[in-house]
Coordinates of N, CA and C and ligand atoms in Angstrom, one line a residue:
M1 N 159.3 201.8 207.3 CA 160.5 201.8 206.5 C 160.1 202.3 205.1
L2 N 160.8 203.2 204.5 CA 160.5 203.8 203.2 C 161.1 202.8 202.1
R3 N 160.3 202.5 201.1 CA 160.7 201.7 200.0 C 160.3 202.2 198.7
I4 N 161.1 201.8 197.7 CA 160.8 202.3 196.3 C 160.4 201.1 195.5
S5 N 159.3 201.3 194.7 CA 158.8 200.2 193.8 C 158.6 200.7 192.4
P6 N 159.7 200.6 191.6 CA 159.7 201.1 190.2 C 158.7 200.3 189.4
S7 N 157.8 201.0 188.7 CA 156.8 200.4 187.8 C 157.4 200.1 186.5
I8 N 157.4 198.8 186.2 CA 158.0 198.3 184.9 C 157.2 198.7 183.7
L9 N 156.0 199.2 184.0 CA 155.2 199.7 182.8 C 155.9 200.8 182.1
A10 N 156.8 201.5 182.7 CA 157.5 202.7 182.1 C 158.8 202.2 181.4
A11 N 159.1 200.9 181.5 CA 160.3 200.4 180.8 C 160.0 200.2 179.3
D12 N 161.1 200.0 178.6 CA 161.0 199.6 177.2 C 160.9 198.1 177.1
F13 N 159.7 197.6 176.8 CA 159.5 196.1 176.9 C 160.4 195.3 176.0
A14 N 160.9 195.9 175.0 CA 161.9 195.2 174.1 C 163.2 194.9 174.8
C15 N 163.4 195.6 175.9 CA 164.7 195.3 176.7 C 164.3 195.4 178.1
L16 N 163.2 194.8 178.5 CA 162.8 194.8 179.9 C 163.8 194.2 180.9
G17 N 164.4 193.1 180.4 CA 165.4 192.5 181.3 C 166.6 193.5 181.6
D18 N 167.1 194.2 180.6 CA 168.1 195.2 180.9 C 167.7 196.2 181.9
Y19 N 166.5 196.7 181.6 CA 166.0 197.8 182.5 C 165.9 197.3 184.0
M20 N 165.5 196.1 184.1 CA 165.3 195.5 185.5 C 166.6 195.2 186.1
R21 N 167.6 194.7 185.3 CA 168.9 194.4 185.9 C 169.6 195.7 186.4
R22 N 169.4 196.8 185.6 CA 170.0 198.1 186.0 C 169.3 198.6 187.3
A23 N 168.0 198.4 187.4 CA 167.3 198.8 188.7 C 167.8 197.9 189.8
D24 N 168.0 196.6 189.6 CA 168.5 195.7 190.6 C 169.9 196.2 191.1
A25 N 170.7 196.4 190.1 CA 172.1 196.8 190.5 C 172.1 198.1 191.3
A26 N 171.2 199.0 191.1 CA 171.1 200.2 191.8 C 170.4 200.1 193.2
G27 N 170.0 198.8 193.5 CA 169.4 198.5 194.8 C 168.0 198.8 195.0
T28 N 167.2 198.6 193.9 CA 165.7 198.8 194.1 C 165.2 197.8 195.2
D29 N 164.1 198.2 195.9 CA 163.6 197.4 197.0 C 162.6 196.4 196.4
M30 N 161.9 196.7 195.3 CA 160.9 195.8 194.7 C 160.7 196.3 193.3
F31 N 159.8 195.5 192.6 CA 159.3 196.0 191.3 C 157.8 196.0 191.3
H32 N 157.3 197.1 190.8 CA 155.8 197.2 190.7 C 155.4 196.7 189.3
V33 N 154.4 195.8 189.3 CA 154.0 195.1 188.1 C 152.5 195.5 187.8
D34 N 152.3 196.4 186.8 CA 150.9 196.9 186.6 C 150.2 196.0 185.6
V35 N 149.2 195.3 186.0 CA 148.4 194.4 185.1 C 147.1 195.1 184.8
M36 N 146.8 195.3 183.5 CA 145.6 196.0 183.1 C 144.9 195.1 182.0
D37 N 143.5 195.1 182.1 CA 142.8 194.2 181.3 C 141.9 194.9 180.2
G38 N 142.0 196.2 180.1 CA 141.2 196.9 179.1 C 139.7 196.9 179.5
M39 N 139.4 196.5 180.7 CA 138.0 196.6 181.2 C 137.9 197.5 182.4
F40 N 138.7 197.1 183.4 CA 138.7 197.9 184.6 C 139.3 199.3 184.3
V41 N 140.3 199.3 183.4 CA 141.0 200.5 183.0 C 141.0 200.5 181.5
P42 N 141.1 201.7 180.8 CA 141.0 201.7 179.4 C 142.4 201.5 178.7
N43 N 143.1 200.4 179.2 CA 144.4 200.1 178.6 C 144.7 198.6 178.9
I44 N 145.5 198.0 178.0 CA 145.9 196.6 178.3 C 147.4 196.7 178.4
S45 N 147.9 196.0 179.4 CA 149.4 196.0 179.6 C 150.0 194.7 179.3
F46 N 150.0 193.8 180.4 CA 150.6 192.5 180.2 C 150.1 191.6 181.3
G47 N 150.4 190.3 181.3 CA 149.9 189.4 182.3 C 150.8 188.3 182.6
I48 N 150.3 187.1 182.8 CA 151.1 186.0 183.3 C 152.4 185.7 182.6
P49 N 152.4 185.7 181.2 CA 153.7 185.3 180.6 C 154.8 186.3 181.0
I50 N 154.5 187.6 181.1 CA 155.6 188.5 181.5 C 156.0 188.2 183.0
M51 N 155.1 187.8 183.8 CA 155.4 187.5 185.2 C 156.4 186.3 185.2
E52 N 156.1 185.3 184.4 CA 157.0 184.1 184.3 C 158.4 184.5 183.8
S53 N 158.5 185.4 182.9 CA 159.8 185.8 182.4 C 160.6 186.7 183.4
V54 N 159.8 187.6 184.0 CA 160.4 188.5 185.0 C 161.0 187.7 186.2
K55 N 160.2 186.8 186.6 CA 160.6 186.0 187.8 C 161.9 185.3 187.6
K56 N 162.2 185.0 186.4 CA 163.5 184.3 186.1 C 164.7 185.2 186.2
I57 N 164.5 186.5 186.1 CA 165.7 187.3 186.0 C 165.9 188.2 187.3
T58 N 165.0 188.0 188.3 CA 165.2 188.8 189.5 C 164.8 188.0 190.8
H59 N 165.4 188.3 191.9 CA 165.0 187.8 193.2 C 164.3 188.9 194.0
T60 N 164.2 190.0 193.4 CA 163.6 191.2 194.1 C 162.1 191.0 194.2
P61 N 161.5 191.3 195.3 CA 160.0 191.1 195.5 C 159.2 191.8 194.4
L62 N 158.2 191.1 193.9 CA 157.3 191.6 192.9 C 156.0 192.0 193.5
D63 N 155.7 193.3 193.3 CA 154.6 194.0 193.9 C 153.5 194.2 192.7
V64 N 152.6 193.2 192.7 CA 151.7 193.1 191.5 C 150.4 193.9 191.8
H65 N 150.1 194.9 190.9 CA 148.9 195.8 191.0 C 147.9 195.3 190.0
L66 N 146.9 194.7 190.4 CA 145.9 194.1 189.5 C 144.8 195.1 189.2
M67 N 144.9 195.7 188.0 CA 143.8 196.6 187.5 C 142.9 195.9 186.6
I68 N 142.2 194.9 187.1 CA 141.4 194.0 186.3 C 140.1 193.7 187.1
V69 N 139.0 193.5 186.3 CA 137.7 193.2 187.0 C 137.8 191.8 187.6
Q70 N 137.1 191.6 188.7 CA 137.1 190.4 189.5 C 138.5 189.8 189.6
P71 N 139.4 190.5 190.2 CA 140.8 190.0 190.3 C 140.9 188.7 191.0
E72 N 139.9 188.3 191.8 CA 139.9 187.0 192.5 C 140.2 185.9 191.6
R73 N 139.7 186.0 190.3 CA 139.9 184.9 189.3 C 141.3 184.6 189.0
Y74 N 142.2 185.6 189.3 CA 143.6 185.4 188.9 C 144.6 185.4 190.0
I75 N 144.1 185.5 191.2 CA 145.1 185.6 192.4 C 146.0 184.4 192.4
R76 N 145.4 183.2 192.3 CA 146.3 182.0 192.3 C 147.3 181.9 191.3
E77 N 147.0 182.4 190.1 CA 148.0 182.4 188.9 C 149.1 183.4 189.2
F78 N 148.8 184.5 189.7 CA 149.9 185.5 190.0 C 150.7 185.0 191.2
A79 N 150.1 184.4 192.1 CA 150.9 183.8 193.2 C 151.8 182.7 192.7
R80 N 151.3 181.9 191.9 CA 152.1 180.8 191.3 C 153.3 181.3 190.5
T81 N 153.1 182.4 189.8 CA 154.1 182.8 188.9 C 155.1 183.8 189.7
G82 N 154.9 183.9 191.0 CA 156.0 184.6 191.7 C 155.7 186.0 192.3
A83 N 154.4 186.3 192.4 CA 154.1 187.6 193.1 C 154.4 187.5 194.6
D84 N 154.9 188.5 195.1 CA 155.1 188.6 196.6 C 154.0 189.4 197.3
I85 N 153.6 190.5 196.6 CA 152.4 191.2 197.1 C 151.4 191.3 196.0
I86 N 150.2 191.0 196.3 CA 149.1 191.1 195.3 C 148.1 192.2 195.8
T87 N 148.0 193.2 194.9 CA 147.0 194.3 195.3 C 145.8 194.2 194.4
V88 N 144.6 194.3 195.0 CA 143.4 194.3 194.2 C 142.7 195.6 194.4
H89 N 141.8 195.9 193.5 CA 141.1 197.2 193.7 C 139.7 197.0 194.4
Y90 N 139.5 197.9 195.3 CA 138.2 197.9 196.1 C 137.1 197.9 195.1
E91 N 137.2 198.7 194.0 CA 136.1 198.9 193.0 C 135.9 197.7 192.1
A92 N 136.8 196.8 192.1 CA 136.8 195.7 191.1 C 136.4 194.3 191.8
C93 N 136.5 194.3 193.1 CA 136.3 193.0 193.8 C 134.9 192.7 194.1
E94 N 134.5 191.4 194.1 CA 133.2 191.1 194.5 C 133.1 190.9 196.0
D95 N 134.1 190.4 196.6 CA 134.2 190.1 198.0 C 135.6 190.5 198.5
I96 N 135.6 191.6 199.2 CA 137.0 192.1 199.6 C 137.6 191.3 200.7
D97 N 136.7 190.8 201.6 CA 137.3 189.9 202.7 C 137.8 188.6 202.1
A98 N 137.1 188.1 201.1 CA 137.5 186.8 200.5 C 138.8 187.0 199.7
A99 N 138.9 188.1 199.1 CA 140.1 188.4 198.3 C 141.4 188.4 199.2
A100 N 141.3 189.0 200.3 CA 142.4 189.1 201.3 C 142.7 187.7 201.7
A101 N 141.7 186.9 202.1 CA 141.9 185.5 202.6 C 142.6 184.7 201.5
L102 N 142.2 184.8 200.3 CA 142.7 184.0 199.2 C 144.2 184.4 198.9
I103 N 144.5 185.7 198.9 CA 145.9 186.1 198.7 C 146.8 185.5 199.8
H104 N 146.3 185.6 201.1 CA 147.1 185.1 202.2 C 147.2 183.6 202.1
E105 N 146.2 182.9 201.7 CA 146.2 181.4 201.5 C 147.3 181.1 200.5
C106 N 147.5 181.9 199.5 CA 148.5 181.7 198.5 C 149.9 182.0 198.9
G107 N 150.0 182.5 200.1 CA 151.3 182.9 200.7 C 151.9 184.2 200.3
C108 N 151.0 185.1 199.8 CA 151.4 186.5 199.5 C 150.9 187.5 200.5
K109 N 151.5 188.7 200.4 CA 151.0 189.8 201.1 C 149.8 190.4 200.3
A110 N 148.9 190.9 201.1 CA 147.7 191.4 200.4 C 147.6 192.9 200.4
G111 N 147.3 193.5 199.2 CA 147.1 195.0 199.2 C 145.7 195.3 198.6
L112 N 145.2 196.4 199.1 CA 143.9 196.9 198.6 C 144.0 198.3 198.2
S113 N 143.6 198.6 196.9 CA 143.8 199.9 196.3 C 142.4 200.6 196.1
I114 N 142.5 202.0 196.1 CA 141.3 202.8 195.7 C 141.8 203.8 194.7
K115 N 140.8 204.1 193.8 CA 141.0 205.1 192.7 C 140.9 206.5 193.3
P116 N 141.3 207.5 192.6 CA 141.2 208.9 193.1 C 139.8 209.3 193.6
G117 N 138.8 208.8 192.9 CA 137.4 209.2 193.2 C 136.8 208.4 194.4
T118 N 137.5 207.4 194.9 CA 136.9 206.6 196.0 C 137.4 207.1 197.3
D119 N 136.4 207.3 198.2 CA 136.7 207.8 199.5 C 137.5 206.9 200.4
T120 N 138.5 207.4 201.1 CA 139.4 206.6 201.9 C 138.6 205.8 203.0
S121 N 137.5 206.4 203.4 CA 136.7 205.8 204.6 C 136.2 204.4 204.2
V122 N 136.1 204.1 202.9 CA 135.6 202.7 202.5 C 136.6 201.6 203.0
L123 N 137.8 202.0 203.2 CA 138.9 201.0 203.6 C 138.7 200.6 205.1
E124 N 138.0 201.4 205.9 CA 138.0 201.2 207.3 C 137.6 199.8 207.7
P125 N 136.6 199.1 207.1 CA 136.3 197.8 207.6 C 137.4 196.7 207.3
Y126 N 138.4 197.1 206.5 CA 139.4 196.1 206.0 C 140.8 196.4 206.6
L127 N 140.9 197.4 207.5 CA 142.2 197.8 207.9 C 143.1 196.7 208.5
D128 N 142.4 195.8 209.2 CA 143.3 194.8 209.8 C 143.4 193.5 208.9
Q129 N 142.8 193.6 207.8 CA 142.9 192.4 206.9 C 143.9 192.5 205.8
Y130 N 144.4 193.7 205.5 CA 145.3 193.9 204.4 C 146.7 194.3 205.0
D131 N 147.7 193.9 204.3 CA 149.1 194.3 204.7 C 149.5 195.6 204.1
M132 N 148.8 196.1 203.1 CA 149.2 197.3 202.4 C 147.9 198.0 201.8
F133 N 147.9 199.3 201.8 CA 146.8 200.0 201.1 C 147.5 200.9 200.1
L134 N 146.9 200.8 198.8 CA 147.5 201.6 197.7 C 146.6 202.7 197.3
I135 N 147.0 203.9 197.5 CA 146.3 205.1 197.1 C 146.7 205.5 195.7
M136 N 145.8 205.5 194.8 CA 146.1 206.0 193.4 C 146.0 207.5 193.4
T137 N 147.1 208.1 192.8 CA 147.1 209.5 192.7 C 147.0 210.0 191.3
V138 N 146.7 209.1 190.4 CA 146.2 209.4 189.0 C 145.1 208.4 188.7
E139 N 144.3 208.7 187.7 CA 143.3 207.7 187.3 C 144.1 206.5 186.7
P140 N 143.8 205.3 187.2 CA 144.6 204.1 186.8 C 144.5 203.9 185.3
G141 N 145.5 203.4 184.7 CA 145.4 203.0 183.2 C 146.7 203.4 182.4
F142 N 147.3 204.5 182.8 CA 148.5 204.9 182.1 C 149.6 205.5 183.0
G143 N 150.8 205.3 182.6 CA 151.9 205.9 183.3 C 152.1 207.3 182.7
G144 N 153.0 208.1 183.4 CA 153.3 209.4 182.9 C 152.3 210.5 183.1
Q145 N 151.3 210.3 184.0 CA 150.3 211.3 184.2 C 150.7 212.2 185.3
K146 N 150.0 213.3 185.5 CA 150.3 214.3 186.5 C 149.6 213.9 187.8
Y147 N 150.4 214.0 188.9 CA 149.9 213.8 190.3 C 148.7 214.6 190.6
M148 N 147.7 214.0 191.1 CA 146.5 214.8 191.5 C 146.6 215.3 192.9
N149 N 146.8 216.6 193.0 CA 147.0 217.2 194.4 C 145.9 216.9 195.4
K150 N 144.7 216.7 194.9 CA 143.6 216.5 195.8 C 143.7 215.2 196.5
C151 N 144.6 214.3 196.0 CA 144.8 213.0 196.7 C 145.7 213.0 197.9
T152 N 146.5 214.1 198.1 CA 147.4 214.1 199.2 C 146.7 213.9 200.6
G153 N 145.5 214.6 200.7 CA 144.7 214.5 201.9 C 144.2 213.0 202.2
K154 N 144.1 212.2 201.1 CA 143.7 210.8 201.3 C 144.8 210.0 202.0
L155 N 146.0 210.3 201.7 CA 147.2 209.7 202.3 C 147.2 210.0 203.8
S156 N 147.0 211.2 204.1 CA 147.1 211.6 205.6 C 145.9 211.1 206.3
H157 N 144.7 211.1 205.6 CA 143.5 210.6 206.3 C 143.7 209.1 206.6
L158 N 144.3 208.3 205.6 CA 144.5 206.9 205.8 C 145.5 206.6 206.9
R159 N 146.6 207.4 206.9 CA 147.6 207.2 208.0 C 147.0 207.5 209.4
K160 N 146.1 208.5 209.4 CA 145.4 208.8 210.7 C 144.5 207.6 211.1
M161 N 143.8 207.1 210.2 CA 142.9 206.0 210.5 C 143.7 204.8 211.0
L162 N 144.8 204.5 210.3 CA 145.6 203.4 210.8 C 146.2 203.6 212.2
D163 N 146.7 204.8 212.4 CA 147.2 205.2 213.7 C 146.2 205.0 214.8
E164 N 144.9 205.4 214.5 CA 143.9 205.2 215.5 C 143.6 203.8 215.8
H165 N 143.9 202.9 214.9 CA 143.7 201.5 215.1 C 145.0 200.8 215.5
N166 N 146.0 201.6 215.9 CA 147.3 201.1 216.3 C 147.9 200.2 215.2
L167 N 147.7 200.5 214.0 CA 148.3 199.7 212.9 C 149.4 200.5 212.2
D168 N 150.5 199.7 211.9 CA 151.6 200.4 211.2 C 151.7 199.9 209.8
T169 N 150.5 199.7 209.1 CA 150.4 199.1 207.8 C 151.1 200.0 206.7
D170 N 151.6 199.3 205.7 CA 152.2 200.1 204.6 C 151.2 200.9 203.8
I171 N 151.5 202.1 203.5 CA 150.7 202.9 202.5 C 151.5 203.1 201.3
E172 N 151.0 202.6 200.2 CA 151.7 202.7 198.9 C 151.0 203.8 198.1
V173 N 151.8 204.6 197.4 CA 151.3 205.7 196.6 C 151.7 205.5 195.2
D174 N 150.8 205.7 194.2 CA 151.1 205.3 192.8 C 150.5 206.3 191.9
G175 N 151.3 207.0 191.1 CA 150.8 207.9 190.1 C 151.4 209.3 190.1
G176 N 152.3 209.6 189.2 CA 152.8 210.9 189.0 C 153.8 211.4 190.1
I177 N 154.5 210.4 190.8 CA 155.4 210.8 191.8 C 156.8 211.2 191.1
T178 N 157.3 212.3 191.6 CA 158.5 212.9 191.0 C 159.4 213.4 192.1
R179 N 160.6 213.9 191.7 CA 161.5 214.6 192.7 C 160.8 215.8 193.3
D180 N 159.9 216.4 192.6 CA 159.2 217.6 193.2 C 158.2 217.3 194.2
N181 N 157.5 216.2 194.1 CA 156.4 215.9 195.1 C 156.7 214.8 196.1
I182 N 157.9 214.2 196.0 CA 158.2 213.0 196.9 C 158.0 213.4 198.4
G183 N 158.5 214.6 198.7 CA 158.5 215.1 200.1 C 157.0 215.2 200.5
T184 N 156.1 215.7 199.6 CA 154.7 215.8 200.0 C 154.1 214.5 200.4
V185 N 154.4 213.4 199.5 CA 153.7 212.2 199.8 C 154.3 211.5 201.1
L186 N 155.6 211.7 201.3 CA 156.2 211.1 202.5 C 155.6 211.8 203.7
D187 N 155.5 213.1 203.7 CA 155.0 213.9 204.8 C 153.5 213.5 205.1
A188 N 152.8 213.1 204.0 CA 151.4 212.7 204.2 C 151.2 211.3 204.7
G189 N 152.3 210.5 204.8 CA 152.3 209.2 205.4 C 152.5 208.0 204.5
A190 N 152.8 208.2 203.2 CA 153.1 207.1 202.3 C 154.5 206.6 202.7
N191 N 154.7 205.3 202.5 CA 156.0 204.7 202.8 C 156.5 203.7 201.7
V192 N 155.6 203.4 200.8 CA 156.0 202.5 199.6 C 155.7 203.4 198.4
I193 N 156.7 203.7 197.7 CA 156.6 204.7 196.6 C 156.7 204.1 195.2
V194 N 155.6 204.1 194.5 CA 155.7 203.6 193.1 C 156.1 204.7 192.2
M195 N 157.1 204.4 191.3 CA 157.4 205.4 190.3 C 157.8 204.7 189.0
G196 N 157.1 205.1 187.9 CA 157.4 204.6 186.6 C 158.4 205.5 185.9
S197 N 157.8 206.6 185.4 CA 158.6 207.6 184.6 C 159.8 208.1 185.4
S198 N 159.6 208.4 186.7 CA 160.7 209.0 187.4 C 161.9 208.1 187.6
I199 N 161.7 206.8 187.3 CA 162.8 205.8 187.4 C 163.3 205.4 186.0
F200 N 162.4 205.0 185.2 CA 162.8 204.3 183.9 C 163.0 205.3 182.8
K201 N 162.5 206.5 182.9 CA 162.8 207.5 181.8 C 164.1 208.2 182.3
G202 N 165.2 208.0 181.6 CA 166.4 208.7 182.0 C 167.4 207.7 182.6
D203 N 168.3 208.1 183.4 CA 169.3 207.3 184.0 C 168.8 206.5 185.2
I204 N 168.5 205.2 185.0 CA 167.9 204.4 186.0 C 168.7 204.4 187.3
S205 N 170.0 204.2 187.1 CA 170.8 204.0 188.3 C 170.9 205.4 189.1
E206 N 171.0 206.5 188.4 CA 171.0 207.8 189.0 C 169.7 208.1 189.7
N207 N 168.6 207.7 189.0 CA 167.3 208.0 189.6 C 167.1 207.2 190.9
I208 N 167.4 205.9 190.9 CA 167.2 205.1 192.1 C 168.1 205.6 193.2
S209 N 169.4 205.9 192.9 CA 170.3 206.4 193.9 C 169.7 207.7 194.5
Y210 N 169.2 208.6 193.7 CA 168.7 209.9 194.2 C 167.6 209.6 195.2
F211 N 166.6 208.7 194.9 CA 165.5 208.5 195.8 C 165.9 207.7 197.0
K212 N 166.8 206.8 196.9 CA 167.3 206.0 198.0 C 168.0 207.0 199.0
K213 N 168.8 207.9 198.5 CA 169.5 208.8 199.3 C 168.5 209.8 200.0
Y214 N 167.5 210.2 199.2 CA 166.4 211.0 199.8 C 165.7 210.3 201.0
F215 N 165.4 209.1 200.8 CA 164.8 208.3 201.9 C 165.7 208.2 203.1
K216 N 166.9 208.0 202.9 CA 167.9 207.9 204.0 C 167.9 209.2 204.8
E217 N 168.0 210.3 204.1 CA 168.0 211.6 204.8 C 166.7 211.9 205.5
Y218 N 165.6 211.5 204.8 CA 164.3 211.7 205.4 C 164.1 210.9 206.7
E219 N 164.6 209.7 206.7 CA 164.4 208.8 207.8 C 165.3 209.3 209.0
K220 N 166.4 210.0 208.7 CA 167.2 210.6 209.8 C 166.5 211.7 210.5
N221 N 165.7 212.5 209.8 CA 165.1 213.7 210.4 C 163.8 213.4 211.1
Ligands
DX5_301 C1 148.9 203.6 186.5 C2 149.9 202.6 187.1 C3 151.1 203.3 187.7 C4 152.0 203.9 186.7 C5 152.9 204.9 187.4 O1 147.7 203.0 186.2 O2 149.2 202.0 188.2 O3 151.8 202.3 188.4 O4 152.7 203.0 185.9 O5 153.7 205.6 186.5 P1 154.2 207.0 186.7 O6 155.1 207.0 187.9 O7 154.8 207.4 185.4 O8 152.9 207.9 187.0
ZN302 ZN1 150.4 200.7 189.6

């Protein structure tokens, strides 16, 4: 099933509630919450207090992308404050098996992400342990960057690996997705689509309707 996950990193934080209410009214499937620590990535975004505020204003699933070193340290806190999916980075975890186990123990779905320079094959040992794999198509750290074309092959490679293991696991794609390249990432096998700028810059309602309609047509064919 195709789903949209608007990244609140692209919202105006002074009126985050308004931005999210508009996205909810337009029927968003979830919200993508980008947590950055200034260590794993060269930027700091937000953390637990924002989760607590956000959880009060929406019932839509929160898809939390932890771009922090040793994310295991904070899994319980993000689960407690309302995360539905918690994604950790392959490059940042000390023990990838233990991270999946802890996320599940906390009652959340587990995601594992790789940066553009990390080979997809590193995910193979963990295919049956995670509910979602997140392929970064920009260097993590900032919204509004350009999609890296060289990452398209990673999506199709991962979909092929999952098919070979008879797994129908979600593949999330994150970074630089627009109206121009949405078809490319869907064709390559992604089914959970993160978008920051393409949703929150401009008319939120029109943007979400556009992509939801696109997904509907795509699923028909
Ligand atoms: C980048 C973040 C992305 C980013 C996406 O580190 O993980 O989720 O906010 O923003 P756009 O869609 O503008 O590239
Ligand atoms: Zn993200």
